[in-house]
Structure formats: structure tokens, C-alpha cells
Amino acid sequence: HVDGTWRRPDDYNNVTNPEGRSPGFDILARDLVQNDYGLAEFCVHVRLNWLETNRLIRAEVRVFWPRDEVRSSSGAFCSVAPDTVTGTPQYYAFVYTTDAIRQNITQ
């Protein structure tokens, strides 16, 4: 899915054991299973783009949470489609980080 689209980490796999692949986290930053996304305090989205095809990937990670004025009506905000979150930034607070990932080539 290196296509420049914001995705939830669980979009990459069918998550039955969320450890390391959940988009939703509780107050202690523990992964939540999908049925518990309504208990999430914050969520994560990932976006991957090729910088150099098949060699170097730009990885962007955004952590977000609902602002206080919408928290009571947000419900399971981790279940919201990433494009919806992007289109309604007034409802969320965000933190972003970016890194590059390259294939480890040993010869």
C-alpha cells in the first residue's frame, strides 16, 4: 500500500491480535482491539510514498485525538475513515512525524 493514501495500521492486516497494528490506543498507549475503538484516547494513521521506487519509502505517521468540544459526540473516532479526519481537522488535534525507510541491501 505504498500509494500516498492515509490508512489505519489495521488496513494492512486483518487484526485479531492488535499488538503493533492497532490504530486505537487507551490512555496508557496500549493497543485496542477493533471492538474497543470507542474507548480510544488517541488514534494513528500511516501514509507511505515512494521516494525512490522499490528502494526508499517516505513514511508519515499522524497521531490524533478529538478536541474537547467534540469528544462527547465523537463515538468511536478511530473507526472514522482517514479521509474524513483529513477533511474535518477542526474536530481533531494532530501530531505528525515523517521518516524514510529503505531496504537493507547486503552483498
PDB file of C-alpha atoms in Angstrom:
ATOM      1  CA  HIS A   1       0.000   0.000   0.000  1.00  0.00           C
ATOM      2  CA  VAL A   2       2.714   2.483  -0.877  1.00  0.00           C
ATOM      3  CA  ASP A   3       0.275   4.793  -2.613  1.00  0.00           C
ATOM      4  CA  GLY A   4       0.163   8.112  -0.723  1.00  0.00           C
ATOM      5  CA  THR A   5      -3.170   7.364   0.949  1.00  0.00           C
ATOM      6  CA  TRP A   6      -3.733   7.812   4.683  1.00  0.00           C
ATOM      7  CA  ARG A   7      -4.557   4.419   6.177  1.00  0.00           C
ATOM      8  CA  ARG A   8      -5.166   2.927   9.573  1.00  0.00           C
ATOM      9  CA  PRO A   9      -2.483   0.371  10.540  1.00  0.00           C
ATOM     10  CA  ASP A  10      -5.124  -2.374  10.689  1.00  0.00           C
ATOM     11  CA  ASP A  11      -5.911  -1.743   6.994  1.00  0.00           C
ATOM     12  CA  TYR A  12      -2.694  -3.623   6.236  1.00  0.00           C
ATOM     13  CA  ASN A  13      -3.741  -6.817   8.013  1.00  0.00           C
ATOM     14  CA  ASN A  14      -6.815  -8.470   9.432  1.00  0.00           C
ATOM     15  CA  VAL A  15      -6.178  -7.681  13.087  1.00  0.00           C
ATOM     16  CA  THR A  16      -7.160 -10.315  15.595  1.00  0.00           C
ATOM     17  CA  ASN A  17      -4.101  -9.663  17.751  1.00  0.00           C
ATOM     18  CA  PRO A  18      -3.691  -5.883  17.617  1.00  0.00           C
ATOM     19  CA  GLU A  19      -0.230  -5.720  19.175  1.00  0.00           C
ATOM     20  CA  GLY A  20       1.707  -3.291  16.986  1.00  0.00           C
ATOM     21  CA  ARG A  21      -1.029  -2.957  14.325  1.00  0.00           C
ATOM     22  CA  SER A  22      -3.904  -1.223  16.059  1.00  0.00           C
ATOM     23  CA  PRO A  23      -4.924   2.332  15.140  1.00  0.00           C
ATOM     24  CA  GLY A  24      -6.524   2.885  18.574  1.00  0.00           C
ATOM     25  CA  PHE A  25      -4.847   3.257  21.947  1.00  0.00           C
ATOM     26  CA  ASP A  26      -6.034   3.677  25.514  1.00  0.00           C
ATOM     27  CA  ILE A  27      -4.775   6.274  28.000  1.00  0.00           C
ATOM     28  CA  LEU A  28      -1.705   4.092  28.740  1.00  0.00           C
ATOM     29  CA  ALA A  29      -0.907   3.698  24.997  1.00  0.00           C
ATOM     30  CA  ARG A  30      -1.951   0.033  24.907  1.00  0.00           C
ATOM     31  CA  ASP A  31      -3.274  -1.296  21.586  1.00  0.00           C
ATOM     32  CA  LEU A  32      -7.042  -1.771  21.422  1.00  0.00           C
ATOM     33  CA  VAL A  33      -8.906  -4.464  19.515  1.00  0.00           C
ATOM     34  CA  GLN A  34     -11.400  -3.207  16.932  1.00  0.00           C
ATOM     35  CA  ASN A  35     -14.416  -3.763  19.187  1.00  0.00           C
ATOM     36  CA  ASP A  36     -12.876  -1.382  21.748  1.00  0.00           C
ATOM     37  CA  TYR A  37     -12.078   1.591  19.472  1.00  0.00           C
ATOM     38  CA  GLY A  38     -14.827   3.503  21.281  1.00  0.00           C
ATOM     39  CA  LEU A  39     -12.547   3.517  24.360  1.00  0.00           C
ATOM     40  CA  ALA A  40      -9.624   5.066  22.467  1.00  0.00           C
ATOM     41  CA  GLU A  41      -7.934   8.194  23.761  1.00  0.00           C
ATOM     42  CA  PHE A  42      -5.922   8.675  20.563  1.00  0.00           C
ATOM     43  CA  CYS A  43      -5.541   7.060  17.144  1.00  0.00           C
ATOM     44  CA  VAL A  44      -2.890   6.633  14.435  1.00  0.00           C
ATOM     45  CA  HIS A  45      -2.846   6.823  10.635  1.00  0.00           C
ATOM     46  CA  VAL A  46       0.060   5.953   8.307  1.00  0.00           C
ATOM     47  CA  ARG A  47       0.828   7.211   4.788  1.00  0.00           C
ATOM     48  CA  LEU A  48       3.547   5.690   2.596  1.00  0.00           C
ATOM     49  CA  ASN A  49       5.036   7.183  -0.606  1.00  0.00           C
ATOM     50  CA  TRP A  50       7.937   6.064  -2.756  1.00  0.00           C
ATOM     51  CA  LEU A  51      10.886   8.442  -2.713  1.00  0.00           C
ATOM     52  CA  GLU A  52      12.862   6.059  -4.919  1.00  0.00           C
ATOM     53  CA  THR A  53      10.762   3.245  -6.381  1.00  0.00           C
ATOM     54  CA  ASN A  54      11.386  -0.116  -4.711  1.00  0.00           C
ATOM     55  CA  ARG A  55      14.273   1.310  -2.650  1.00  0.00           C
ATOM     56  CA  LEU A  56      13.231   4.222  -0.410  1.00  0.00           C
ATOM     57  CA  ILE A  57       9.856   4.955   1.212  1.00  0.00           C
ATOM     58  CA  ARG A  58       8.681   8.117   2.919  1.00  0.00           C
ATOM     59  CA  ALA A  59       6.615   7.102   5.976  1.00  0.00           C
ATOM     60  CA  GLU A  60       4.338   9.677   7.590  1.00  0.00           C
ATOM     61  CA  VAL A  61       2.582   8.946  10.863  1.00  0.00           C
ATOM     62  CA  ARG A  62      -0.112  11.118  12.389  1.00  0.00           C
ATOM     63  CA  VAL A  63      -1.449  10.722  15.884  1.00  0.00           C
ATOM     64  CA  PHE A  64      -4.775  12.427  16.508  1.00  0.00           C
ATOM     65  CA  TRP A  65      -7.486  12.781  19.122  1.00  0.00           C
ATOM     66  CA  PRO A  66     -10.821  14.602  19.241  1.00  0.00           C
ATOM     67  CA  ARG A  67     -10.847  18.123  20.629  1.00  0.00           C
ATOM     68  CA  ASP A  68     -12.736  18.553  23.900  1.00  0.00           C
ATOM     69  CA  GLU A  69     -15.729  20.224  22.265  1.00  0.00           C
ATOM     70  CA  VAL A  70     -16.414  17.166  20.088  1.00  0.00           C
ATOM     71  CA  ARG A  71     -15.194  14.348  22.338  1.00  0.00           C
ATOM     72  CA  SER A  72     -18.620  13.597  23.791  1.00  0.00           C
ATOM     73  CA  SER A  73     -20.158  13.217  20.336  1.00  0.00           C
ATOM     74  CA  SER A  74     -17.183  11.591  18.605  1.00  0.00           C
ATOM     75  CA  GLY A  75     -18.061   7.979  19.397  1.00  0.00           C
ATOM     76  CA  ALA A  76     -15.510   5.536  18.009  1.00  0.00           C
ATOM     77  CA  PHE A  77     -13.387   8.125  16.223  1.00  0.00           C
ATOM     78  CA  CYS A  78     -10.699   5.520  15.418  1.00  0.00           C
ATOM     79  CA  SER A  79     -13.243   3.840  13.156  1.00  0.00           C
ATOM     80  CA  VAL A  80     -13.678   7.023  11.107  1.00  0.00           C
ATOM     81  CA  ALA A  81     -12.219   6.819   7.604  1.00  0.00           C
ATOM     82  CA  PRO A  82      -8.826   8.586   7.341  1.00  0.00           C
ATOM     83  CA  ASP A  83     -10.154  10.884   4.600  1.00  0.00           C
ATOM     84  CA  THR A  84     -12.950  12.030   6.915  1.00  0.00           C
ATOM     85  CA  VAL A  85     -10.424  13.020   9.582  1.00  0.00           C
ATOM     86  CA  THR A  86      -8.354  14.881   6.971  1.00  0.00           C
ATOM     87  CA  GLY A  87     -11.470  16.710   5.774  1.00  0.00           C
ATOM     88  CA  THR A  88     -12.579  17.808   9.264  1.00  0.00           C
ATOM     89  CA  PRO A  89      -9.382  18.977  11.011  1.00  0.00           C
ATOM     90  CA  GLN A  90     -11.338  21.397  13.196  1.00  0.00           C
ATOM     91  CA  TYR A  91     -12.604  18.411  15.212  1.00  0.00           C
ATOM     92  CA  TYR A  92      -9.189  16.907  15.993  1.00  0.00           C
ATOM     93  CA  ALA A  93      -5.751  17.740  17.343  1.00  0.00           C
ATOM     94  CA  PHE A  94      -2.786  16.266  15.445  1.00  0.00           C
ATOM     95  CA  VAL A  95       0.892  15.420  15.839  1.00  0.00           C
ATOM     96  CA  TYR A  96       2.867  14.338  12.757  1.00  0.00           C
ATOM     97  CA  THR A  97       6.240  12.697  12.195  1.00  0.00           C
ATOM     98  CA  THR A  98       7.996  11.707   8.982  1.00  0.00           C
ATOM     99  CA  ASP A  99      10.822   9.271   8.320  1.00  0.00           C
ATOM    100  CA  ALA A 100      12.419   7.408   5.438  1.00  0.00           C
ATOM    101  CA  ILE A 101      12.636   3.625   5.204  1.00  0.00           C
ATOM    102  CA  ARG A 102      14.996   1.830   2.887  1.00  0.00           C
ATOM    103  CA  GLN A 103      15.645  -1.759   2.046  1.00  0.00           C
ATOM    104  CA  ASN A 104      18.634  -3.278   3.811  1.00  0.00           C
ATOM    105  CA  ILE A 105      20.828  -4.480   0.974  1.00  0.00           C
ATOM    106  CA  THR A 106      23.720  -6.710   1.952  1.00  0.00           C
ATOM    107  CA  GLN A 107      26.068  -8.074  -0.653  1.00  0.00           C
TER     108      GLN A 107
END
